[in-house]
mmCIF file of C-alpha atoms in Angstrom:
data_model
loop_
_atom_site.group_PDB
_atom_site.id
_atom_site.type_symbol
_atom_site.label_atom_id
_atom_site.label_comp_id
_atom_site.label_asym_id
_atom_site.label_seq_id
_atom_site.Cartn_x
_atom_site.Cartn_y
_atom_site.Cartn_z
ATOM 1 C CA UNK A 1 10.778 -7.258 26.707
ATOM 2 C CA UNK A 2 12.495 -4.451 24.628
ATOM 3 C CA UNK A 3 14.467 -2.175 27.021
ATOM 4 C CA UNK A 4 15.278 0.571 24.351
ATOM 5 C CA UNK A 5 12.111 2.555 24.357
ATOM 6 C CA UNK A 6 12.436 6.247 25.289
ATOM 7 C CA UNK A 7 9.636 7.908 27.146
ATOM 8 C CA UNK A 8 7.757 10.332 25.369
ATOM 9 C CA UNK A 9 8.414 14.217 25.497
ATOM 10 C CA UNK A 10 6.268 16.167 27.937
ATOM 11 C CA UNK A 11 5.475 18.853 25.320
ATOM 12 C CA UNK A 12 4.468 18.477 21.774
ATOM 13 C CA UNK A 13 6.107 19.712 18.764
ATOM 14 C CA UNK A 14 4.676 21.060 15.390
ATOM 15 C CA UNK A 15 4.428 18.502 12.523
ATOM 16 C CA UNK A 16 6.103 20.667 9.688
ATOM 17 C CA UNK A 17 6.300 18.517 6.505
ATOM 18 C CA UNK A 18 9.061 20.521 4.876
ATOM 19 C CA UNK A 19 11.379 19.666 7.868
ATOM 20 C CA UNK A 20 11.911 23.525 8.587
ATOM 21 C CA UNK A 21 10.877 23.166 12.381
ATOM 22 C CA UNK A 22 12.441 26.042 14.565
ATOM 23 C CA UNK A 23 10.810 25.160 17.878
ATOM 24 C CA UNK A 24 13.053 24.194 20.667
ATOM 25 C CA UNK A 25 12.412 20.795 22.211
ATOM 26 C CA UNK A 26 10.908 20.776 25.749
ATOM 27 C CA UNK A 27 12.986 17.846 27.022
ATOM 28 C CA UNK A 28 13.196 14.207 26.414
ATOM 29 C CA UNK A 29 13.402 10.846 28.156
ATOM 30 C CA UNK A 30 16.387 8.633 28.645
ATOM 31 C CA UNK A 31 17.209 5.485 26.753
ATOM 32 C CA UNK A 32 19.649 2.651 26.885
ATOM 33 C CA UNK A 33 20.923 0.273 24.160
ATOM 34 C CA UNK A 34 19.184 -3.290 24.098
ATOM 35 C CA UNK A 35 21.065 -6.173 24.868
ATOM 36 C CA UNK A 36 22.865 -7.732 21.907
ATOM 37 C CA UNK A 37 21.013 -11.033 21.058
ATOM 38 C CA UNK A 38 22.305 -14.098 19.131
ATOM 39 C CA UNK A 39 20.477 -14.779 15.805
ATOM 40 C CA UNK A 40 17.651 -17.155 16.490
ATOM 41 C CA UNK A 41 15.932 -19.584 14.157
ATOM 42 C CA UNK A 42 13.037 -18.796 11.920
ATOM 43 C CA UNK A 43 12.551 -16.664 8.889
ATOM 44 C CA UNK A 44 16.045 -15.360 7.710
ATOM 45 C CA UNK A 45 14.796 -12.141 6.154
ATOM 46 C CA UNK A 46 17.780 -9.863 7.194
ATOM 47 C CA UNK A 47 21.163 -9.463 5.350
ATOM 48 C CA UNK A 48 24.300 -10.631 7.052
ATOM 49 C CA UNK A 49 25.151 -7.762 9.359
ATOM 50 C CA UNK A 50 28.645 -6.026 9.383
ATOM 51 C CA UNK A 51 31.012 -6.097 12.380
ATOM 52 C CA UNK A 52 29.009 -3.079 13.958
ATOM 53 C CA UNK A 53 25.876 -4.596 14.761
ATOM 54 C CA UNK A 54 23.928 -1.757 15.859
ATOM 55 C CA UNK A 55 20.969 0.462 14.471
ATOM 56 C CA UNK A 56 18.836 3.203 15.644
ATOM 57 C CA UNK A 57 15.270 3.478 14.765
ATOM 58 C CA UNK A 58 12.761 6.405 15.391
ATOM 59 C CA UNK A 59 9.279 5.161 15.145
ATOM 60 C CA UNK A 60 5.721 6.567 15.337
ATOM 61 C CA UNK A 61 4.455 3.445 17.201
ATOM 62 C CA UNK A 62 2.182 1.837 17.873
ATOM 63 C CA UNK A 63 4.488 0.937 20.843
ATOM 64 C CA UNK A 64 3.367 -2.630 21.071
ATOM 65 C CA UNK A 65 3.888 -3.389 17.603
ATOM 66 C CA UNK A 66 7.258 -1.651 17.413
ATOM 67 C CA UNK A 67 8.574 -3.562 20.420
ATOM 68 C CA UNK A 68 7.517 -6.927 18.824
ATOM 69 C CA UNK A 69 9.117 -5.908 15.401
ATOM 70 C CA UNK A 70 12.264 -4.811 16.998
ATOM 71 C CA UNK A 71 12.602 -7.889 19.227
ATOM 72 C CA UNK A 72 11.891 -10.214 16.398
ATOM 73 C CA UNK A 73 14.258 -8.335 14.138
ATOM 74 C CA UNK A 74 17.127 -8.484 16.893
ATOM 75 C CA UNK A 75 16.678 -12.163 17.208
ATOM 76 C CA UNK A 76 16.758 -12.950 13.506
ATOM 77 C CA UNK A 77 19.632 -10.650 12.820
ATOM 78 C CA UNK A 78 21.893 -10.302 15.748
ATOM 79 C CA UNK A 79 21.778 -6.496 15.290
ATOM 80 C CA UNK A 80 20.827 -4.509 18.366
ATOM 81 C CA UNK A 81 18.378 -1.700 18.050
ATOM 82 C CA UNK A 82 17.990 1.494 19.958
ATOM 83 C CA UNK A 83 14.646 3.311 19.442
ATOM 84 C CA UNK A 84 12.918 6.613 20.031
ATOM 85 C CA UNK A 85 9.065 6.341 20.009
ATOM 86 C CA UNK A 86 6.800 9.478 19.522
ATOM 87 C CA UNK A 87 4.341 11.060 17.282
ATOM 88 C CA UNK A 88 5.402 11.895 13.804
ATOM 89 C CA UNK A 89 5.603 15.665 14.785
ATOM 90 C CA UNK A 90 7.943 14.716 17.735
ATOM 91 C CA UNK A 91 10.170 12.534 15.491
ATOM 92 C CA UNK A 92 10.562 15.294 12.773
ATOM 93 C CA UNK A 93 11.197 17.898 15.668
ATOM 94 C CA UNK A 94 13.974 15.516 16.951
ATOM 95 C CA UNK A 95 15.505 15.154 13.639
ATOM 96 C CA UNK A 96 15.541 18.721 13.094
ATOM 97 C CA UNK A 97 17.206 19.278 16.493
ATOM 98 C CA UNK A 98 19.864 16.672 15.646
ATOM 99 C CA UNK A 99 20.550 17.735 12.040
ATOM 100 C CA UNK A 100 24.068 18.822 12.824
ATOM 101 C CA UNK A 101 24.686 15.353 14.268
ATOM 102 C CA UNK A 102 22.259 13.001 13.063
ATOM 103 C CA UNK A 103 21.465 9.899 15.317
ATOM 104 C CA UNK A 104 18.640 7.987 13.438
ATOM 105 C CA UNK A 105 19.533 5.324 10.813
ATOM 106 C CA UNK A 106 15.895 4.533 9.977
ATOM 107 C CA UNK A 107 12.491 6.342 10.615
ATOM 108 C CA UNK A 108 9.032 4.989 10.651
ATOM 109 C CA UNK A 109 6.328 7.874 10.450
ATOM 110 C CA UNK A 110 2.680 7.789 10.537
ATOM 111 C CA UNK A 111 2.191 10.235 7.517
ATOM 112 C CA UNK A 112 2.869 9.554 3.920
ATOM 113 C CA UNK A 113 3.498 13.468 3.138
ATOM 114 C CA UNK A 114 5.998 13.448 5.930
ATOM 115 C CA UNK A 115 8.167 10.687 4.158
ATOM 116 C CA UNK A 116 7.559 12.715 0.812
ATOM 117 C CA UNK A 117 9.085 15.643 2.415
ATOM 118 C CA UNK A 118 12.208 13.769 3.553
ATOM 119 C CA UNK A 119 12.601 12.664 0.008
ATOM 120 C CA UNK A 120 12.164 16.236 -1.290
ATOM 121 C CA UNK A 121 14.802 17.419 1.150
ATOM 122 C CA UNK A 122 17.242 14.938 -0.021
ATOM 123 C CA UNK A 123 17.345 13.176 3.211
ATOM 124 C CA UNK A 124 16.715 9.607 2.321
ATOM 125 C CA UNK A 125 18.872 6.670 0.862
ATOM 126 C CA UNK A 126 17.107 4.890 -1.942
ATOM 127 C CA UNK A 127 16.984 1.019 -1.579
ATOM 128 C CA UNK A 128 14.895 0.049 -4.859
ATOM 129 C CA UNK A 129 16.105 -3.684 -4.494
ATOM 130 C CA UNK A 130 14.482 -4.220 -1.021
ATOM 131 C CA UNK A 131 13.023 -7.688 -0.646
ATOM 132 C CA UNK A 132 9.151 -8.100 -1.296
ATOM 133 C CA UNK A 133 9.165 -4.150 -2.254
ATOM 134 C CA UNK A 134 7.250 -5.247 -5.537
ATOM 135 C CA UNK A 135 4.521 -6.609 -3.275
ATOM 136 C CA UNK A 136 3.705 -3.389 -1.562
ATOM 137 C CA UNK A 137 0.799 -1.109 -2.391
ATOM 138 C CA UNK A 138 2.204 1.140 -4.952
ATOM 139 C CA UNK A 139 0.019 4.182 -3.903
ATOM 140 C CA UNK A 140 1.673 4.111 -0.685
ATOM 141 C CA UNK A 141 5.267 3.734 -1.346
ATOM 142 C CA UNK A 142 7.974 5.349 -3.494
ATOM 143 C CA UNK A 143 8.801 3.860 -6.997
ATOM 144 C CA UNK A 144 12.453 4.833 -6.420
ATOM 145 C CA UNK A 145 12.877 3.068 -3.085
ATOM 146 C CA UNK A 146 13.124 6.106 -0.838
ATOM 147 C CA UNK A 147 10.351 5.093 1.503
ATOM 148 C CA UNK A 148 8.126 2.036 1.997
ATOM 149 C CA UNK A 149 4.839 1.942 3.698
ATOM 150 C CA UNK A 150 4.817 -1.122 5.486
ATOM 151 C CA UNK A 151 1.427 -0.806 7.200
ATOM 152 C CA UNK A 152 -1.339 1.639 7.245
ATOM 153 C CA UNK A 153 -4.529 2.759 9.022
ATOM 154 C CA UNK A 154 -7.900 4.049 8.050
ATOM 155 C CA UNK A 155 -9.370 7.217 9.569
ATOM 156 C CA UNK A 156 -13.035 7.181 10.484
ATOM 157 C CA UNK A 157 -15.474 8.255 13.293
ATOM 158 C CA UNK A 158 -14.887 6.273 16.630
ATOM 159 C CA UNK A 159 -17.902 6.393 18.962
ATOM 160 C CA UNK A 160 -18.907 5.147 22.560
ATOM 161 C CA UNK A 161 -21.424 2.413 21.954
ATOM 162 C CA UNK A 162 -23.238 3.134 25.253
ATOM 163 C CA UNK A 163 -23.539 6.988 24.388
ATOM 164 C CA UNK A 164 -24.275 6.619 20.746
ATOM 165 C CA UNK A 165 -27.041 4.054 19.650
ATOM 166 C CA UNK A 166 -27.197 5.257 15.967
ATOM 167 C CA UNK A 167 -23.850 5.818 14.619
ATOM 168 C CA UNK A 168 -23.277 8.679 12.115
ATOM 169 C CA UNK A 169 -23.037 7.705 8.461
ATOM 170 C CA UNK A 170 -21.533 10.811 7.200
ATOM 171 C CA UNK A 171 -18.737 13.344 8.432
ATOM 172 C CA UNK A 172 -21.482 16.013 8.088
ATOM 173 C CA UNK A 173 -23.568 14.185 10.595
ATOM 174 C CA UNK A 174 -21.352 15.375 13.309
ATOM 175 C CA UNK A 175 -22.568 19.017 12.830
ATOM 176 C CA UNK A 176 -25.952 17.881 14.212
ATOM 177 C CA UNK A 177 -27.257 19.809 17.334
ATOM 178 C CA UNK A 178 -27.424 16.472 19.375
ATOM 179 C CA UNK A 179 -24.012 15.993 19.152
ATOM 180 C CA UNK A 180 -22.891 19.554 20.313
ATOM 181 C CA UNK A 181 -19.876 19.621 22.665
ATOM 182 C CA UNK A 182 -19.464 15.733 22.375
ATOM 183 C CA UNK A 183 -16.520 15.412 19.849
ATOM 184 C CA UNK A 184 -12.930 15.449 19.859
ATOM 185 C CA UNK A 185 -10.623 15.678 16.845
ATOM 186 C CA UNK A 186 -6.799 15.139 17.220
ATOM 187 C CA UNK A 187 -4.416 18.004 16.693
ATOM 188 C CA UNK A 188 -2.823 17.858 13.158
ATOM 189 C CA UNK A 189 0.309 19.497 14.524
ATOM 190 C CA UNK A 190 0.827 16.396 16.753
ATOM 191 C CA UNK A 191 -0.619 13.696 14.680
ATOM 192 C CA UNK A 192 0.382 12.969 11.176
ATOM 193 C CA UNK A 193 -2.726 10.832 10.663
ATOM 194 C CA UNK A 194 -4.883 13.639 11.689
ATOM 195 C CA UNK A 195 -3.235 15.913 9.118
ATOM 196 C CA UNK A 196 -3.801 13.158 6.530
ATOM 197 C CA UNK A 197 -7.388 13.193 7.228
ATOM 198 C CA UNK A 198 -7.821 17.011 6.998
ATOM 199 C CA UNK A 199 -5.590 17.625 3.982
ATOM 200 C CA UNK A 200 -7.197 14.414 2.331
ATOM 201 C CA UNK A 201 -10.542 15.803 2.862
ATOM 202 C CA UNK A 202 -9.757 19.153 1.503
ATOM 203 C CA UNK A 203 -7.977 17.486 -1.462
ATOM 204 C CA UNK A 204 -11.133 15.633 -2.441
ATOM 205 C CA UNK A 205 -13.765 18.516 -1.568
ATOM 206 C CA UNK A 206 -11.527 21.798 -2.532
ATOM 207 C CA UNK A 207 -11.463 24.973 -0.754
ATOM 208 C CA UNK A 208 -15.203 24.565 0.085
ATOM 209 C CA UNK A 209 -14.262 21.718 2.327
ATOM 210 C CA UNK A 210 -13.180 24.052 5.132
ATOM 211 C CA UNK A 211 -16.856 24.828 5.613
ATOM 212 C CA UNK A 212 -17.154 21.378 7.483
ATOM 213 C CA UNK A 213 -14.403 22.135 9.991
ATOM 214 C CA UNK A 214 -15.908 25.695 10.392
ATOM 215 C CA UNK A 215 -19.193 23.847 11.169
ATOM 216 C CA UNK A 216 -17.301 21.401 13.674
ATOM 217 C CA UNK A 217 -15.936 24.398 15.592
ATOM 218 C CA UNK A 218 -19.361 25.805 15.822
ATOM 219 C CA UNK A 219 -20.822 22.629 17.118
ATOM 220 C CA UNK A 220 -18.171 22.562 19.909
ATOM 221 C CA UNK A 221 -15.702 19.902 18.327
ATOM 222 C CA UNK A 222 -12.515 20.370 20.418
ATOM 223 C CA UNK A 223 -9.047 19.767 19.215
ATOM 224 C CA UNK A 224 -7.653 17.335 21.758
ATOM 225 C CA UNK A 225 -3.927 16.370 21.609
ATOM 226 C CA UNK A 226 -2.658 13.364 19.550
ATOM 227 C CA UNK A 227 -4.708 10.384 18.648
ATOM 228 C CA UNK A 228 -4.622 8.499 21.944
ATOM 229 C CA UNK A 229 -5.408 11.630 23.848
ATOM 230 C CA UNK A 230 -8.495 12.231 21.674
ATOM 231 C CA UNK A 231 -9.766 8.769 21.878
ATOM 232 C CA UNK A 232 -9.307 8.229 25.732
ATOM 233 C CA UNK A 233 -12.124 10.461 26.880
ATOM 234 C CA UNK A 234 -14.537 8.621 24.329
ATOM 235 C CA UNK A 235 -13.584 5.305 25.907
ATOM 236 C CA UNK A 236 -14.115 6.631 29.340
ATOM 237 C CA UNK A 237 -17.429 8.280 28.300
ATOM 238 C CA UNK A 238 -16.386 11.879 28.807
ATOM 239 C CA UNK A 239 -16.979 12.382 25.179
ATOM 240 C CA UNK A 240 -19.030 10.607 22.664
ATOM 241 C CA UNK A 241 -17.084 10.468 19.489
ATOM 242 C CA UNK A 242 -13.672 11.275 17.754
ATOM 243 C CA UNK A 243 -13.645 12.484 14.279
ATOM 244 C CA UNK A 244 -10.546 11.371 12.057
ATOM 245 C CA UNK A 245 -10.014 8.605 14.624
ATOM 246 C CA UNK A 246 -7.073 6.003 13.730
ATOM 247 C CA UNK A 247 -8.884 2.815 13.282
ATOM 248 C CA UNK A 248 -6.433 0.264 14.685
ATOM 249 C CA UNK A 249 -6.649 2.110 18.157
ATOM 250 C CA UNK A 250 -10.352 1.745 18.132
ATOM 251 C CA UNK A 251 -10.124 -1.984 17.267
ATOM 252 C CA UNK A 252 -7.608 -2.626 19.867
ATOM 253 C CA UNK A 253 -9.588 -0.971 22.593
ATOM 254 C CA UNK A 254 -12.643 -2.847 21.379
ATOM 255 C CA UNK A 255 -10.976 -6.064 21.581
ATOM 256 C CA UNK A 256 -10.102 -5.357 25.130
ATOM 257 C CA UNK A 257 -13.841 -5.167 25.932
ATOM 258 C CA UNK A 258 -14.082 -1.262 25.882
ATOM 259 C CA UNK A 259 -17.613 0.310 24.560
ATOM 260 C CA UNK A 260 -15.909 1.494 21.487
ATOM 261 C CA UNK A 261 -16.451 1.073 17.844
ATOM 262 C CA UNK A 262 -15.440 2.712 14.414
ATOM 263 C CA UNK A 263 -17.568 3.755 11.212
ATOM 264 C CA UNK A 264 -16.056 4.840 7.863
ATOM 265 C CA UNK A 265 -18.507 7.443 6.408
ATOM 266 C CA UNK A 266 -20.278 6.607 3.300
ATOM 267 C CA UNK A 267 -18.654 9.507 1.274
ATOM 268 C CA UNK A 268 -15.185 8.086 1.887
ATOM 269 C CA UNK A 269 -12.296 8.397 4.134
ATOM 270 C CA UNK A 270 -8.528 8.642 3.950
ATOM 271 C CA UNK A 271 -5.944 5.880 4.366
ATOM 272 C CA UNK A 272 -2.962 6.867 6.385
ATOM 273 C CA UNK A 273 0.193 4.925 5.173
ATOM 274 C CA UNK A 274 3.128 4.310 7.629
ATOM 275 C CA UNK A 275 6.355 4.698 5.770
ATOM 276 C CA UNK A 276 9.831 3.653 6.732
ATOM 277 C CA UNK A 277 12.798 5.201 5.251
ATOM 278 C CA UNK A 278 16.581 4.844 5.537
ATOM 279 C CA UNK A 279 18.237 8.189 6.207
ATOM 280 C CA UNK A 280 20.998 9.253 3.991
ATOM 281 C CA UNK A 281 23.085 10.072 6.996
ATOM 282 C CA UNK A 282 23.111 6.536 8.290
ATOM 283 C CA UNK A 283 26.359 5.082 9.415
ATOM 284 C CA UNK A 284 24.988 1.729 9.501
ATOM 285 C CA UNK A 285 23.586 1.172 5.820
ATOM 286 C CA UNK A 286 23.779 -2.574 5.576
ATOM 287 C CA UNK A 287 21.980 -2.817 8.964
ATOM 288 C CA UNK A 288 19.254 -0.212 7.938
ATOM 289 C CA UNK A 289 18.620 -2.297 4.636
ATOM 290 C CA UNK A 290 18.424 -5.500 6.671
ATOM 291 C CA UNK A 291 15.784 -3.756 8.821
ATOM 292 C CA UNK A 292 13.692 -2.626 5.839
ATOM 293 C CA UNK A 293 13.867 -6.211 4.278
ATOM 294 C CA UNK A 294 12.733 -7.599 7.469
ATOM 295 C CA UNK A 295 9.697 -4.996 7.727
ATOM 296 C CA UNK A 296 8.640 -6.200 4.269
ATOM 297 C CA UNK A 297 9.001 -10.015 5.355
ATOM 298 C CA UNK A 298 6.226 -12.621 5.898
ATOM 299 C CA UNK A 299 6.638 -12.419 9.644
ATOM 300 C CA UNK A 300 6.757 -8.730 10.115
ATOM 301 C CA UNK A 301 3.619 -8.256 7.874
ATOM 302 C CA UNK A 302 1.902 -11.017 10.237
ATOM 303 C CA UNK A 303 2.672 -8.834 13.197
ATOM 304 C CA UNK A 304 1.165 -5.906 11.382
ATOM 305 C CA UNK A 305 -2.023 -7.653 10.807
ATOM 306 C CA UNK A 306 -2.182 -8.853 14.360
ATOM 307 C CA UNK A 307 -1.835 -5.334 15.583
ATOM 308 C CA UNK A 308 -4.985 -4.443 13.730
ATOM 309 C CA UNK A 309 -3.196 -2.343 10.963
ATOM 310 C CA UNK A 310 -3.378 -2.781 7.411
ATOM 311 C CA UNK A 311 -0.323 -4.780 5.931
ATOM 312 C CA UNK A 312 1.596 -2.728 3.597
ATOM 313 C CA UNK A 313 1.938 -5.738 1.291
ATOM 314 C CA UNK A 314 -1.083 -6.285 -1.118
ATOM 315 C CA UNK A 315 -0.867 -10.090 -0.771
ATOM 316 C CA UNK A 316 -1.294 -10.131 2.996
ATOM 317 C CA UNK A 317 -4.649 -9.587 4.428
ATOM 318 C CA UNK A 318 -5.844 -8.533 8.021
ATOM 319 C CA UNK A 319 -8.226 -10.954 9.825
ATOM 320 C CA UNK A 320 -9.409 -8.936 12.792
ATOM 321 C CA UNK A 321 -10.382 -5.611 10.876
ATOM 322 C CA UNK A 322 -11.813 -4.243 7.803
ATOM 323 C CA UNK A 323 -9.548 -4.705 4.733
ATOM 324 C CA UNK A 324 -8.948 -2.098 2.171
ATOM 325 C CA UNK A 325 -11.566 -3.316 -0.346
ATOM 326 C CA UNK A 326 -14.081 -2.649 2.502
ATOM 327 C CA UNK A 327 -13.247 0.860 3.216
ATOM 328 C CA UNK A 328 -14.782 3.694 1.081
ATOM 329 C CA UNK A 329 -12.279 6.179 0.098
ATOM 330 C CA UNK A 330 -12.019 9.835 -0.762
ATOM 331 C CA UNK A 331 -10.129 11.013 -3.961
ATOM 332 C CA UNK A 332 -6.835 12.141 -2.518
ATOM 333 C CA UNK A 333 -3.882 14.019 -4.202
ATOM 334 C CA UNK A 334 -0.813 13.085 -1.742
ATOM 335 C CA UNK A 335 1.456 15.491 -3.651
ATOM 336 C CA UNK A 336 -1.188 18.230 -2.944
ATOM 337 C CA UNK A 337 -1.483 17.135 0.655
ATOM 338 C CA UNK A 338 2.109 17.213 1.155
ATOM 339 C CA UNK A 339 2.643 20.555 -0.483
ATOM 340 C CA UNK A 340 -0.160 22.137 1.645
ATOM 341 C CA UNK A 341 0.473 20.391 4.894
ATOM 342 C CA UNK A 342 2.084 23.281 6.795
ATOM 343 C CA UNK A 343 -0.428 25.851 5.545
ATOM 344 C CA UNK A 344 -3.323 23.564 6.424
ATOM 345 C CA UNK A 345 -1.910 22.898 9.879
ATOM 346 C CA UNK A 346 -1.545 26.565 10.601
ATOM 347 C CA UNK A 347 -5.168 27.438 9.445
ATOM 348 C CA UNK A 348 -6.744 24.512 11.233
ATOM 349 C CA UNK A 349 -4.968 25.029 14.617
ATOM 350 C CA UNK A 350 -5.846 28.641 14.632
ATOM 351 C CA UNK A 351 -9.444 27.917 13.803
ATOM 352 C CA UNK A 352 -9.759 25.392 16.761
ATOM 353 C CA UNK A 353 -7.677 27.371 19.499
#
């Protein structure tokens, strides 16, 4: 098992896409470097590593997948990897705190606008020649190679199958009186995918889209931490549904036998890509490029599919979940979503607090 994962912070940090976070960190866990491994057989996707065979990756999970990816990369490359795992908001807060002495070489986020923000701030190192980059979904990745969305999730309505026998078909169904005080929504200041859902919905519906969230508030919808914290009460039956639920978490819980399922509303939803980027401040450029090459490889994309995520490559299909062609989508403007992210987060959290 990978021994480099840091424990999550006890206190959340705001997700600010322009990376102007000023909040102090509330403490973090400890970490130790992974044992250096000798290159093993199998698919050789990584470039030859220089003498300094180390790399630091900050990743927004999921933890099980991240551990498997890191382990396989270490075995194939001989590069040892130290990781920090947390939500997108916590990763951006950590990067802000470390800006005078950057630590991370590569970041994997759960929000495309966050990666767009890194590019805009000049913090990414372009790698346009990355192997298999031409096979990625072009809507999710940067044409100049500043970030690569190697996986994605779709956002929907997760529901407890014991409590909800007729699942909702529309986002507006959740405003019905029978669902009063039974619904959670993740906090967009802690969850990049939750912010993607909210800004994506507003991108499609315009300013009038706020009326849906106002009706949610009036119907007792509760903002309940990050994604897993919002989902857990639905699994246990304390709540009935999560709006803006991350689908791979629901699929994984369902596969374990939990009474949970997910529906994608008929008017469409938002795909939340998970971009990886090399930071310009890296001191291990070749190792970082080797890691990006690995994330786009056949073996890494198979691990993504096995984790119930949408693969980033268009030529790889998931076998245990709905694929992209089976999910109705809203018309989203990612540039608008990135520009409005901080303002939307502020307005939404004030509405629900």
